[in-house]
Short mmCIF file of C-alpha atoms in Angstrom, two decimals:
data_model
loop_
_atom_site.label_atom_id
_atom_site.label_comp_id
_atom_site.label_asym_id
_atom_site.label_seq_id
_atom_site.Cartn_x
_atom_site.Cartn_y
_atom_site.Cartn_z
CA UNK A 1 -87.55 -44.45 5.29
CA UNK A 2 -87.53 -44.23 1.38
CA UNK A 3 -84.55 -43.87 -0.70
CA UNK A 4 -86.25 -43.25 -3.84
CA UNK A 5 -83.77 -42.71 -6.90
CA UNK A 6 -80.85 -44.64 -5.86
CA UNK A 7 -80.26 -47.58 -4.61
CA UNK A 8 -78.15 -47.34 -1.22
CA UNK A 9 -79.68 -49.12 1.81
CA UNK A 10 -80.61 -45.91 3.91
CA UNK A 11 -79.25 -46.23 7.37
CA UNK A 12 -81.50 -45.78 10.53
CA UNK A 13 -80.07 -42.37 11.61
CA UNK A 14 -78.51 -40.88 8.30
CA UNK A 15 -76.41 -37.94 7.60
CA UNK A 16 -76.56 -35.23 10.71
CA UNK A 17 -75.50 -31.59 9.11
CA UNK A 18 -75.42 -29.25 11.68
CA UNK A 19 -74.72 -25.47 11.55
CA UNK A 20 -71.86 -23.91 12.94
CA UNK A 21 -69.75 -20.38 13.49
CA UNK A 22 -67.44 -20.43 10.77
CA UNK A 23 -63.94 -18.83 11.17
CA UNK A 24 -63.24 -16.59 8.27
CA UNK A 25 -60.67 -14.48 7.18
CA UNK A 26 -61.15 -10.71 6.95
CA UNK A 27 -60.24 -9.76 3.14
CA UNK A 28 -59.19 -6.50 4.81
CA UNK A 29 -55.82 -7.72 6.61
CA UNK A 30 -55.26 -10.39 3.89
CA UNK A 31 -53.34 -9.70 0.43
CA UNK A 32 -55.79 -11.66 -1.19
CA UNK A 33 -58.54 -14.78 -0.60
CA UNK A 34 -56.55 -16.72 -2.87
CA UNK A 35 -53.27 -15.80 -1.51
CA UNK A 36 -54.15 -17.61 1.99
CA UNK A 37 -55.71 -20.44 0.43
CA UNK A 38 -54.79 -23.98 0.10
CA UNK A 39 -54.76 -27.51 -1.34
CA UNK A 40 -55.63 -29.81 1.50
CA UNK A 41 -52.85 -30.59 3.40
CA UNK A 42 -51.77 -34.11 1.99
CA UNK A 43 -52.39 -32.30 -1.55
CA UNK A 44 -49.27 -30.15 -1.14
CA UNK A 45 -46.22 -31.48 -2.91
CA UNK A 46 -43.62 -30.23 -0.07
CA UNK A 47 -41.28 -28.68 0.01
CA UNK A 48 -41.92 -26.91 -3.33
CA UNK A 49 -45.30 -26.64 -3.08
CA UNK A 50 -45.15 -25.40 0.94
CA UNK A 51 -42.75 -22.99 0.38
CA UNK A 52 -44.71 -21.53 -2.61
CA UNK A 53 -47.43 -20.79 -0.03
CA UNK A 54 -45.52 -19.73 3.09
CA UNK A 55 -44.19 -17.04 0.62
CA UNK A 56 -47.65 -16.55 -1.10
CA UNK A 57 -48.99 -14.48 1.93
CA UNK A 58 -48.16 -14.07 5.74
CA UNK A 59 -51.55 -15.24 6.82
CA UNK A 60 -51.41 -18.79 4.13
CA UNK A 61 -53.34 -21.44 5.71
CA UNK A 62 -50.34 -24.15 5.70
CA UNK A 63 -49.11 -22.23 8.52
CA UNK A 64 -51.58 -24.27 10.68
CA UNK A 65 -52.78 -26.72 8.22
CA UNK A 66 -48.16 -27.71 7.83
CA UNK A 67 -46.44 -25.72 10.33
CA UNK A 68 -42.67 -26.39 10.30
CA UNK A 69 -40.45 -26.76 13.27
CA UNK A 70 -37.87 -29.02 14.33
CA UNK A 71 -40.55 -31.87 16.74
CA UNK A 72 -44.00 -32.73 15.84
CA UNK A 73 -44.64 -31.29 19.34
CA UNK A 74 -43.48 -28.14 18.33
CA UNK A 75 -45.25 -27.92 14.84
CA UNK A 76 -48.53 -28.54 16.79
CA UNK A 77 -48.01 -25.95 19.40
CA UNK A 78 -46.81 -23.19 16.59
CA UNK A 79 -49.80 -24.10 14.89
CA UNK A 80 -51.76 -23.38 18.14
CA UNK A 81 -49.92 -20.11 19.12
CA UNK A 82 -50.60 -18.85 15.26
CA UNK A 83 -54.21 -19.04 15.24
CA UNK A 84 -54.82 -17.66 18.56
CA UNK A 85 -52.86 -14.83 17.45
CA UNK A 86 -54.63 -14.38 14.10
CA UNK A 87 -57.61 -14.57 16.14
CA UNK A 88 -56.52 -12.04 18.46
CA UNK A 89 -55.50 -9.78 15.96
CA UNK A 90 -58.79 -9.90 13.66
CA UNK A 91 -57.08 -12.06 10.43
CA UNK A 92 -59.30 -14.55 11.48
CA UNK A 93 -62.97 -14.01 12.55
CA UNK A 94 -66.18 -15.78 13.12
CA UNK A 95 -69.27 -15.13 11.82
CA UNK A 96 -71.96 -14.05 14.14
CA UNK A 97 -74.19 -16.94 14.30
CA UNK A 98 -73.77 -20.58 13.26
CA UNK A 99 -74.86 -21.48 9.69
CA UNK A 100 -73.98 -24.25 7.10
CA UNK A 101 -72.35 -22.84 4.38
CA UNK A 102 -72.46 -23.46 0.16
CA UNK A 103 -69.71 -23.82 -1.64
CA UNK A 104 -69.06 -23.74 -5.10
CA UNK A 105 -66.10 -24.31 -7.69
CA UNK A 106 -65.84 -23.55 -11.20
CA UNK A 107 -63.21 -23.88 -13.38
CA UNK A 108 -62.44 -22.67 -17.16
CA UNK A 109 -63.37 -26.01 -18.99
CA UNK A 110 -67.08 -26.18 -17.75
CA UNK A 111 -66.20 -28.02 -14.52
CA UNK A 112 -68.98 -27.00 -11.86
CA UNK A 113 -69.23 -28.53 -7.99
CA UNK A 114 -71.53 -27.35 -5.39
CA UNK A 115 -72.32 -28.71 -2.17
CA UNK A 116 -73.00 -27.94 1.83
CA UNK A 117 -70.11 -27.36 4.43
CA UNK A 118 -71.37 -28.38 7.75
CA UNK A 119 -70.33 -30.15 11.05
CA UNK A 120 -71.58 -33.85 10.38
CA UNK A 121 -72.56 -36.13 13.31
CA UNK A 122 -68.96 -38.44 13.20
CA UNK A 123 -70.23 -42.40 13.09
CA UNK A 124 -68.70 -45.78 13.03
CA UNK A 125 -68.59 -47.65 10.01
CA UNK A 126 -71.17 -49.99 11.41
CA UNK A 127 -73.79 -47.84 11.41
CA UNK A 128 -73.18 -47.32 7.29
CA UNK A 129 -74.08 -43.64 7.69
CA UNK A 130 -70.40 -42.57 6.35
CA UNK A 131 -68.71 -45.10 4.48
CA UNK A 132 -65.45 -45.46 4.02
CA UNK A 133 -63.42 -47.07 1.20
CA UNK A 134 -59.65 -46.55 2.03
CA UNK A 135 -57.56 -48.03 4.74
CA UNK A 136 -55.34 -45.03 6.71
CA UNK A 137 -51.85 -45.13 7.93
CA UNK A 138 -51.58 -44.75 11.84
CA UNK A 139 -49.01 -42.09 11.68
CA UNK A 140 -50.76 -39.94 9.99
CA UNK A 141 -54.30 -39.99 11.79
CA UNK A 142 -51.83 -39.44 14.99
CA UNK A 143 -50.40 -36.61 13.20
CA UNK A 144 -53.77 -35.06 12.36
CA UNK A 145 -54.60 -36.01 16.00
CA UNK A 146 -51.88 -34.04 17.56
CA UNK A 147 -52.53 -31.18 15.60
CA UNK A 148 -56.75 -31.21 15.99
CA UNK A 149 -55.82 -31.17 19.79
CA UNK A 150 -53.51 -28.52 20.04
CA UNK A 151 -55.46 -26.33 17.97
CA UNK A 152 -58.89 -27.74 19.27
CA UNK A 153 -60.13 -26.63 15.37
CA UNK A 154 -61.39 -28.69 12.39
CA UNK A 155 -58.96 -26.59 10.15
CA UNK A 156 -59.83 -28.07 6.28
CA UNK A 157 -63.39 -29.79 5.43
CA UNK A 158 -63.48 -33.48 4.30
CA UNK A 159 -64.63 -34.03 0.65
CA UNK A 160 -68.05 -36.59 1.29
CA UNK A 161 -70.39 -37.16 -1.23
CA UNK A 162 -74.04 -39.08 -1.65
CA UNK A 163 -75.93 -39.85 -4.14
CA UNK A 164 -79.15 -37.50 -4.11
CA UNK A 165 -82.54 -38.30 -6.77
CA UNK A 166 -80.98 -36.93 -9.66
CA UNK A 167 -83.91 -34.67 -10.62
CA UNK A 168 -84.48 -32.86 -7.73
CA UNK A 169 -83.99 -32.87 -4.16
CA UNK A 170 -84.74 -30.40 -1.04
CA UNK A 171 -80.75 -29.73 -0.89
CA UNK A 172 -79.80 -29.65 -4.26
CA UNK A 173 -82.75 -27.34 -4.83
CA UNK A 174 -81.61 -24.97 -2.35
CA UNK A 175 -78.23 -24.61 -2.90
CA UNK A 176 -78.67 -23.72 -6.55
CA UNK A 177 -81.19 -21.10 -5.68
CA UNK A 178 -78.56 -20.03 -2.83
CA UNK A 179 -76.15 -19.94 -5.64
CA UNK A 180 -77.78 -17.51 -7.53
CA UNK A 181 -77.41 -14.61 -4.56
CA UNK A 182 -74.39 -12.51 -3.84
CA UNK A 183 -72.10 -14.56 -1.77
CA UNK A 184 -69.59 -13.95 1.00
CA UNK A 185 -66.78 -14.34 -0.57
CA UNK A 186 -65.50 -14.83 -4.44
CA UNK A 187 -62.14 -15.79 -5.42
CA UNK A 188 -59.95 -17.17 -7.97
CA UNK A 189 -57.33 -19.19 -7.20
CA UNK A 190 -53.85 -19.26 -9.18
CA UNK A 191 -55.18 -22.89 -10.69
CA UNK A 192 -57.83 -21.34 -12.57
CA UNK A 193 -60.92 -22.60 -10.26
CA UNK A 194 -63.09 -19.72 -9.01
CA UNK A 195 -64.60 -20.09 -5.29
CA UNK A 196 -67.24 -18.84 -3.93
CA UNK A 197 -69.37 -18.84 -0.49
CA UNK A 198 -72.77 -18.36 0.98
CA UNK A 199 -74.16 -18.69 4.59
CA UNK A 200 -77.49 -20.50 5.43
CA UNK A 201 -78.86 -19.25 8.82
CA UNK A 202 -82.77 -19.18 7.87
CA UNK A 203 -84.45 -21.83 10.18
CA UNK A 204 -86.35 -22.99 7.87
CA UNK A 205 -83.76 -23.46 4.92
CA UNK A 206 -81.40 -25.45 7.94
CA UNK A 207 -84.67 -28.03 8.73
CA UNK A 208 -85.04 -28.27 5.03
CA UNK A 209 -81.47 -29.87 4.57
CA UNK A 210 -81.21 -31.19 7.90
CA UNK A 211 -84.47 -33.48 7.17
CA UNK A 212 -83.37 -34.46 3.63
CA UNK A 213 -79.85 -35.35 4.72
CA UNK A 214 -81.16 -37.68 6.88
CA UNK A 215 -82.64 -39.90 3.99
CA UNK A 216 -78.84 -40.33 3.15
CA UNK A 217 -75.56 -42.31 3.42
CA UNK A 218 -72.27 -40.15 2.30
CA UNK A 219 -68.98 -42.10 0.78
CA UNK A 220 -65.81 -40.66 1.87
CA UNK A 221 -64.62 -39.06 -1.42
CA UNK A 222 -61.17 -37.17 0.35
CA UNK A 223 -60.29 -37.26 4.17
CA UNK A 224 -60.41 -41.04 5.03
CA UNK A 225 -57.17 -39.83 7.68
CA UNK A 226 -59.40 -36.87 8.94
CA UNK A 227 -62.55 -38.87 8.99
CA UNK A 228 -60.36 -41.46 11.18
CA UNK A 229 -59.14 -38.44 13.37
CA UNK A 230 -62.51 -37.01 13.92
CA UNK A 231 -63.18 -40.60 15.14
CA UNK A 232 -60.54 -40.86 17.27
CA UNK A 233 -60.96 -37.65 19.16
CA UNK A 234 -64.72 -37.78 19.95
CA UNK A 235 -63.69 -41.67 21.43
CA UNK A 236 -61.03 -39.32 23.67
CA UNK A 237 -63.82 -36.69 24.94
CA UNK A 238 -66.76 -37.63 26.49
CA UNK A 239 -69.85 -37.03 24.87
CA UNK A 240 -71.67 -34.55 24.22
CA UNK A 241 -68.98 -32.40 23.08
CA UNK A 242 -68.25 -30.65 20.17
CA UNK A 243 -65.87 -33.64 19.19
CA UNK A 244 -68.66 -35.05 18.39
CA UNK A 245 -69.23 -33.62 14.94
CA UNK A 246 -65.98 -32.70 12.24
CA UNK A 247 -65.90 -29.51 9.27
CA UNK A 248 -66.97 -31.59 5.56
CA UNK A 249 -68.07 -30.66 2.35
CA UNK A 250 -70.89 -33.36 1.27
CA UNK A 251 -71.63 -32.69 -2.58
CA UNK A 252 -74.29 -34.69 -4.33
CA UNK A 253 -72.89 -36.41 -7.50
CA UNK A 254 -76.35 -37.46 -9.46
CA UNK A 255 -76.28 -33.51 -9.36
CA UNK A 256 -72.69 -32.56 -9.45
CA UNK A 257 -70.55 -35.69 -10.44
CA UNK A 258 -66.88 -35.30 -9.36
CA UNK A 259 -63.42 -36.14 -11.09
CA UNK A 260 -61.85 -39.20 -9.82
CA UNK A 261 -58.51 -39.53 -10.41
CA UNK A 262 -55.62 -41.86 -9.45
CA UNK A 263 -52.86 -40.85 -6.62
CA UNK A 264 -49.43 -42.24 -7.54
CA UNK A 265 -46.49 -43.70 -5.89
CA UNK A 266 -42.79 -42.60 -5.08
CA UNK A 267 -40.27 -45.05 -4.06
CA UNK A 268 -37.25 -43.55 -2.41
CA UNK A 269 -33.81 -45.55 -2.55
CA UNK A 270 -35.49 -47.84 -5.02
CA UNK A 271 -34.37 -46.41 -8.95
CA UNK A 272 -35.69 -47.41 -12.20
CA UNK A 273 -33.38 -49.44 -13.50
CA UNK A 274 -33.49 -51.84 -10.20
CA UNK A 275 -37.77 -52.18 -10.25
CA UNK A 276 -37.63 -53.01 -13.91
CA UNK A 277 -35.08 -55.96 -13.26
CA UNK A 278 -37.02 -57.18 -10.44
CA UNK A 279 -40.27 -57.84 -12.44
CA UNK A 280 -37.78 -59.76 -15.04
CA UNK A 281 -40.43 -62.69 -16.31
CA UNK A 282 -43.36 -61.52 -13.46
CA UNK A 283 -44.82 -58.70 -15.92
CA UNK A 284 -44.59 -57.21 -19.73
CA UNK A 285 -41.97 -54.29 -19.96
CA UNK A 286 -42.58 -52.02 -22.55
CA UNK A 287 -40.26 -48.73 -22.55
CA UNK A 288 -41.93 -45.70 -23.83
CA UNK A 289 -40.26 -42.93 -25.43
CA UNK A 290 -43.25 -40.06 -25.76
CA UNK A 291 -44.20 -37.43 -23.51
CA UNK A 292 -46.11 -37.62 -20.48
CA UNK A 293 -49.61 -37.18 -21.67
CA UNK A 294 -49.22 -39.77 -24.41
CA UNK A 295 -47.69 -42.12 -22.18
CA UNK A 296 -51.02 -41.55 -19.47
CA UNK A 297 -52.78 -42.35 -22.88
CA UNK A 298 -51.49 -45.93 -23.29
CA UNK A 299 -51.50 -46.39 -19.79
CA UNK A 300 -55.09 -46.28 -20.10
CA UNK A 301 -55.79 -48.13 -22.84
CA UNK A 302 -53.26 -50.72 -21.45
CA UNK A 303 -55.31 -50.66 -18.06
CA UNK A 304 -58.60 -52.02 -19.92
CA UNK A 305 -57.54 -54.95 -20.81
CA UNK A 306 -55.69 -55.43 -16.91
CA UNK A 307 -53.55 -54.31 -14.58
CA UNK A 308 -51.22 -51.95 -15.75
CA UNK A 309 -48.81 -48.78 -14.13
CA UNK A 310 -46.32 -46.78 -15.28
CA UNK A 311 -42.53 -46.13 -14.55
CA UNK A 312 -40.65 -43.53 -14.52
CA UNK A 313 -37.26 -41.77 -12.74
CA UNK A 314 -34.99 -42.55 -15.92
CA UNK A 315 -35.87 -39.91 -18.54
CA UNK A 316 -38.21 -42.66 -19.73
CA UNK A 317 -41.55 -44.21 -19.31
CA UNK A 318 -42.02 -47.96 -19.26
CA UNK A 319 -45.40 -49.42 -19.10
CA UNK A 320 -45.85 -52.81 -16.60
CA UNK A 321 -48.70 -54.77 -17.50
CA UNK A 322 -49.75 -58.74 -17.90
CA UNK A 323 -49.06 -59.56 -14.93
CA UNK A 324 -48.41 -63.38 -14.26
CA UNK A 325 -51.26 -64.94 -13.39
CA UNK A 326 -49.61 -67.38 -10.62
CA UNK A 327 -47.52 -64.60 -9.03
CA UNK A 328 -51.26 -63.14 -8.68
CA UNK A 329 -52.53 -66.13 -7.40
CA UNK A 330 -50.34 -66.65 -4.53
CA UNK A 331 -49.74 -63.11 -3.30
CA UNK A 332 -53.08 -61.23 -4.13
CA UNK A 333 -55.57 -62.55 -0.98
CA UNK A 334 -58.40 -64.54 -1.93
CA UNK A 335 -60.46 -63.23 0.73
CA UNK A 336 -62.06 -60.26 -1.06
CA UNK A 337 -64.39 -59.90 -3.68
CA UNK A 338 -63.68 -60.15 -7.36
CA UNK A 339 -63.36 -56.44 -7.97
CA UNK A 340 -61.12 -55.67 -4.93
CA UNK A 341 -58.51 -58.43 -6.11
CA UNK A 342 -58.45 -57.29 -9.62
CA UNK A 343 -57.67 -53.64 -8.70
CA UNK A 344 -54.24 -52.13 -9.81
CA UNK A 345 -53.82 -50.97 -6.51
CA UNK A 346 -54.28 -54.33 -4.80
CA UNK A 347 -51.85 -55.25 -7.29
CA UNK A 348 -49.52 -52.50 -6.68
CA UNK A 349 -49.31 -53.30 -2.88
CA UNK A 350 -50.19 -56.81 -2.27
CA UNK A 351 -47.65 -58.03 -5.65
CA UNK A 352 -45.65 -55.46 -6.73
CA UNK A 353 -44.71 -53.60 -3.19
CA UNK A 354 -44.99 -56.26 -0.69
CA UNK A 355 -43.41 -59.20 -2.48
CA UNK A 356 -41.80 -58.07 -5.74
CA UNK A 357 -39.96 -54.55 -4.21
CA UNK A 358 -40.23 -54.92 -0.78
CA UNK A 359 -41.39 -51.83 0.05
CA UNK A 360 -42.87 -50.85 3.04
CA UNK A 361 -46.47 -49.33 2.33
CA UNK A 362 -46.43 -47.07 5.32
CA UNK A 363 -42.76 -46.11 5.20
CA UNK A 364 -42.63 -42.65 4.33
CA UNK A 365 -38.91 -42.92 4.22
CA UNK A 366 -39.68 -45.40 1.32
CA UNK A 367 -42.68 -44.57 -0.45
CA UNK A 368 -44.19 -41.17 -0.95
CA UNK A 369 -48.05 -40.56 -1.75
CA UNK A 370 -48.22 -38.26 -4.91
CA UNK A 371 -51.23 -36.68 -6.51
CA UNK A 372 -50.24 -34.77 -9.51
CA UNK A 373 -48.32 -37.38 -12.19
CA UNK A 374 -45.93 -34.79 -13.21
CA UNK A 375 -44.63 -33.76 -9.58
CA UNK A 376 -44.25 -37.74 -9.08
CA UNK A 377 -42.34 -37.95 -12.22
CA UNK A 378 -39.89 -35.26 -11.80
CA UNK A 379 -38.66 -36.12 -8.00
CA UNK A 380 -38.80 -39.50 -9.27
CA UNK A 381 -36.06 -37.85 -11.86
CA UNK A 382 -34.20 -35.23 -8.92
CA UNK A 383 -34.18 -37.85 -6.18
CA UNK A 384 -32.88 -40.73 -8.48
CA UNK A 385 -36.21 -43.21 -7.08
CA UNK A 386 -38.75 -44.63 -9.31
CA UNK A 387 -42.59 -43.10 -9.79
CA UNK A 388 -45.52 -45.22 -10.43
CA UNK A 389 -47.87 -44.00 -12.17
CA UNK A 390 -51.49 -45.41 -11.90
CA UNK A 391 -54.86 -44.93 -14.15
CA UNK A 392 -58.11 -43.93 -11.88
CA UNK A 393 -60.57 -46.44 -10.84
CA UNK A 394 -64.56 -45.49 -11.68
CA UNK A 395 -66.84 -43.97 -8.83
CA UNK A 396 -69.42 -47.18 -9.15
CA UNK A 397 -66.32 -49.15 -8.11
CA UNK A 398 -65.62 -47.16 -5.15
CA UNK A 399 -69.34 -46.95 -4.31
CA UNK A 400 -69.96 -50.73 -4.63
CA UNK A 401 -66.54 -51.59 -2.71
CA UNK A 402 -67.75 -49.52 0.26
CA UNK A 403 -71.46 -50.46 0.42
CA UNK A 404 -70.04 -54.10 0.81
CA UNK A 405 -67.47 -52.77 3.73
CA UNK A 406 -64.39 -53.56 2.05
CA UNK A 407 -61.91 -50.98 1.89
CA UNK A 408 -59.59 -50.53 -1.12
CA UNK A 409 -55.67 -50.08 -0.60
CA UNK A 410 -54.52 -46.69 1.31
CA UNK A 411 -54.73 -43.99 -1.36
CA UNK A 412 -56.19 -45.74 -3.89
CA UNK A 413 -58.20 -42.60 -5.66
CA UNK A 414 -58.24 -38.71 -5.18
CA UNK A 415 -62.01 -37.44 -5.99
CA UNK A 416 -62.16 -33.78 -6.96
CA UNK A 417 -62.14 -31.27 -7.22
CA UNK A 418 -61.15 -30.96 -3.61
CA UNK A 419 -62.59 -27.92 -1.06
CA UNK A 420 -59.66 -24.95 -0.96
CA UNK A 421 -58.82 -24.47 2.45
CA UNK A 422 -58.90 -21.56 4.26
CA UNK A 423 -62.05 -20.31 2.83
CA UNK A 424 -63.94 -21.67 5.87
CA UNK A 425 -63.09 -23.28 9.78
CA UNK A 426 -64.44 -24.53 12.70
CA UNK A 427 -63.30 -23.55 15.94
CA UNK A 428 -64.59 -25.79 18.63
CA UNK A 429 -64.48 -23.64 21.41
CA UNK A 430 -66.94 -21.35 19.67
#
């Protein structure tokens, strides 16, 4: 088959969109859309952030997405017991026949995204229909796990994207004239992006994407832990099943490019003034006394010239860059192409955390996984640890990474904008 208009190899069996009955809520036993909505779940910085939502409506969607008890076993089963009851009471209801659904944002500063929520065929990497370019930490695919079971629902979409002709294609086409139609549902959410949602149930306009899709390979943009849970599940249920397909957005960026942006570290137990000393003669110390956005600024012109972070916990910022080239040499692994070893987040783990700190990658008692650079910065500052601060890598990196199979370091990049949840899920008993 021809992949005319961009170069990805196309895979035998491509992309597999298939409709579905979407659970909704009903606006009439809600406060609001946007009260019930969401970040994804490894988006909210808890417990500020969760406890923000709990309080932002009865019916929020972290109640199933982070339930809170005491075990995991009993966050999973409170989770379960809350959306059969929201089912039973009507908060929750599913359309009346299975569609694919599109989805846009839009925010103030000209910021548009559109794309298809579906259930998509889950494959393994080596059939390069979905490729991924992060590793995942066990414990949290065996969290997801746990709670995919005990609810038996995909509960937030994955964020997938591919790269479509860039003048027109049968998808793209649709969806904008979709887009121009009343939708479902419009909302606003309190971060200034406006959602809104349409469902496709014409047979024809369902062949039209389902055929097109199939010319296609999707990189994992957000959800490389769902994506691995989705995997893991359909292994554990024999097919065919309904396991055998997971809830994602796919969003083509030759039509709708997305923001990539970096995710930064927190290290617990580990405070400023102890990382500085330890890179003593193994990197450049600069201290920085501006604001945050200035100091994001040098960090990036710092980072085009190398590998470069930032710290912070001390009421200070203090950019790390030249890096010594022999510490490099024997601790970064040789192993991996050029552009892998030269990323600041190979750096950050493979120097900086395994052999410099000696921090655990997967220790959440150690290390915390922070989007937003200002939430990293001040627990850095409360909880008396040290926040590192990275610049984003570009998309063609990603892209060219993945299409070779090599993944990049866990949580090396957060593409966006990401799909609210609660605005659409999949029940798999439906």
């Amino acid at each position: 088959m021809n992949t005319a208009g961009h170069s990805e190899a196309t895979p035998r069996r491509g992309l597999e969109l298939t409709p579905f009955r979407g659970l909704r809520y009903d606006p009439d036993r809600v406060g609001s859309l946007a009260a019930v909505t969401s970040p994804p779940y490894d988006v909210v910085v808890r417990p500020d952030g969760l406890h923000h939502l709990q309080s932002a409506d009865p019916y929020n969607i972290v109640r199933l997405i982070l339930p809170q008890a005491d075990t995991p076993g009993a966050r999973n089963a409170q989770a379960a017991d809350t959306l059969r009851r929201w089912l039973s009471e009507g908060v929750l209801t599913a359309d009346p026949e299975p569609g694919l659904y599109v989805y846009e944002q839009r925010d103030g500063g000209g910021m548009l995204q559109r794309g298809v929520i579906g259930a998509l065929r889950v494959t393994d990497p080596a059939e390069q229909v979905v490729l991924p370019h992060e590793d995942v930490m066990p414990h949290i695919v065996a969290d997801r796990a746990a709670l995919m079971r005990a609810t038996s629902a995909n509960l937030e979409p994955l964020l997938l994207t591919y790269r479509g002709d860039g003048s027109a294609t049968a998808t793209a086409d649709l969806v904008e004239r979709t887009a121009a139609t009343p939708p479902l549902l419009s909302t606003t959410t309190e971060d200034g992006f406006s959602h809104r949602l349409w469902s496709l149930t014409d047979p024809d306009d369902l062949a039209t994407i389902r055929a097109d899709l199939a010319r296609h390979q999707a990189l994992i943009a957000d959800g490389h832990h769902r994506w691995a849970t989705y995997r893991r599940l359909r292994a554990e249920h024999p097919s065919p099943s309904p396991w055998d397909y997971g809830l994602v957005l796919l969003v083509d960026t030759a039509r709708y490019p997305l923001r990539v942006r970096a995710i930064h570290r927190l290290l617990h137990g580990l405070p400023v003034a102890e990382a500085l000393a330890a890179l003593d003669g193994r990197f450049r110390v600069r201290r920085l006394d501006v604001a945050l956005p200035d100091a994001l600024e040098v960090l990036a012109d710092a980072a085009c010239a190398g590998n470069a972070f930032l710290l912070a916990g001390d009421g200070a910022f203090h950019l790390v860059d030249r890096p010594d080239p022999d510490l490099l040499a024997r601790t970064v692994p040789l192993d991996r192409p050029v552009a892998w070893r030269t990323l600041d987040a190979t750096v950050l783990h493979a120097t900086l955390l395994a052999h410099v700190w000696r921090v655990p990658e997967d220790d959440p008692a150690r290390i915390a996984y922070i989007h937003d650079p200002a939430a990293t910065v001040s627990k850095a500052e409360r909880d008396g640890g040290t926040a590192v601060l990275l610049h984003p890598v570009r998309e063609e990196v990603v892209r060219d990474l993945a299409r070779q199979g090599v993944s990049m370091p866990r949580k090396s990049t957060s593409f966006g904008p990401k799909p609210a949840s609660g605005l659409v899920l999949r029940a798999l008993d439906l």
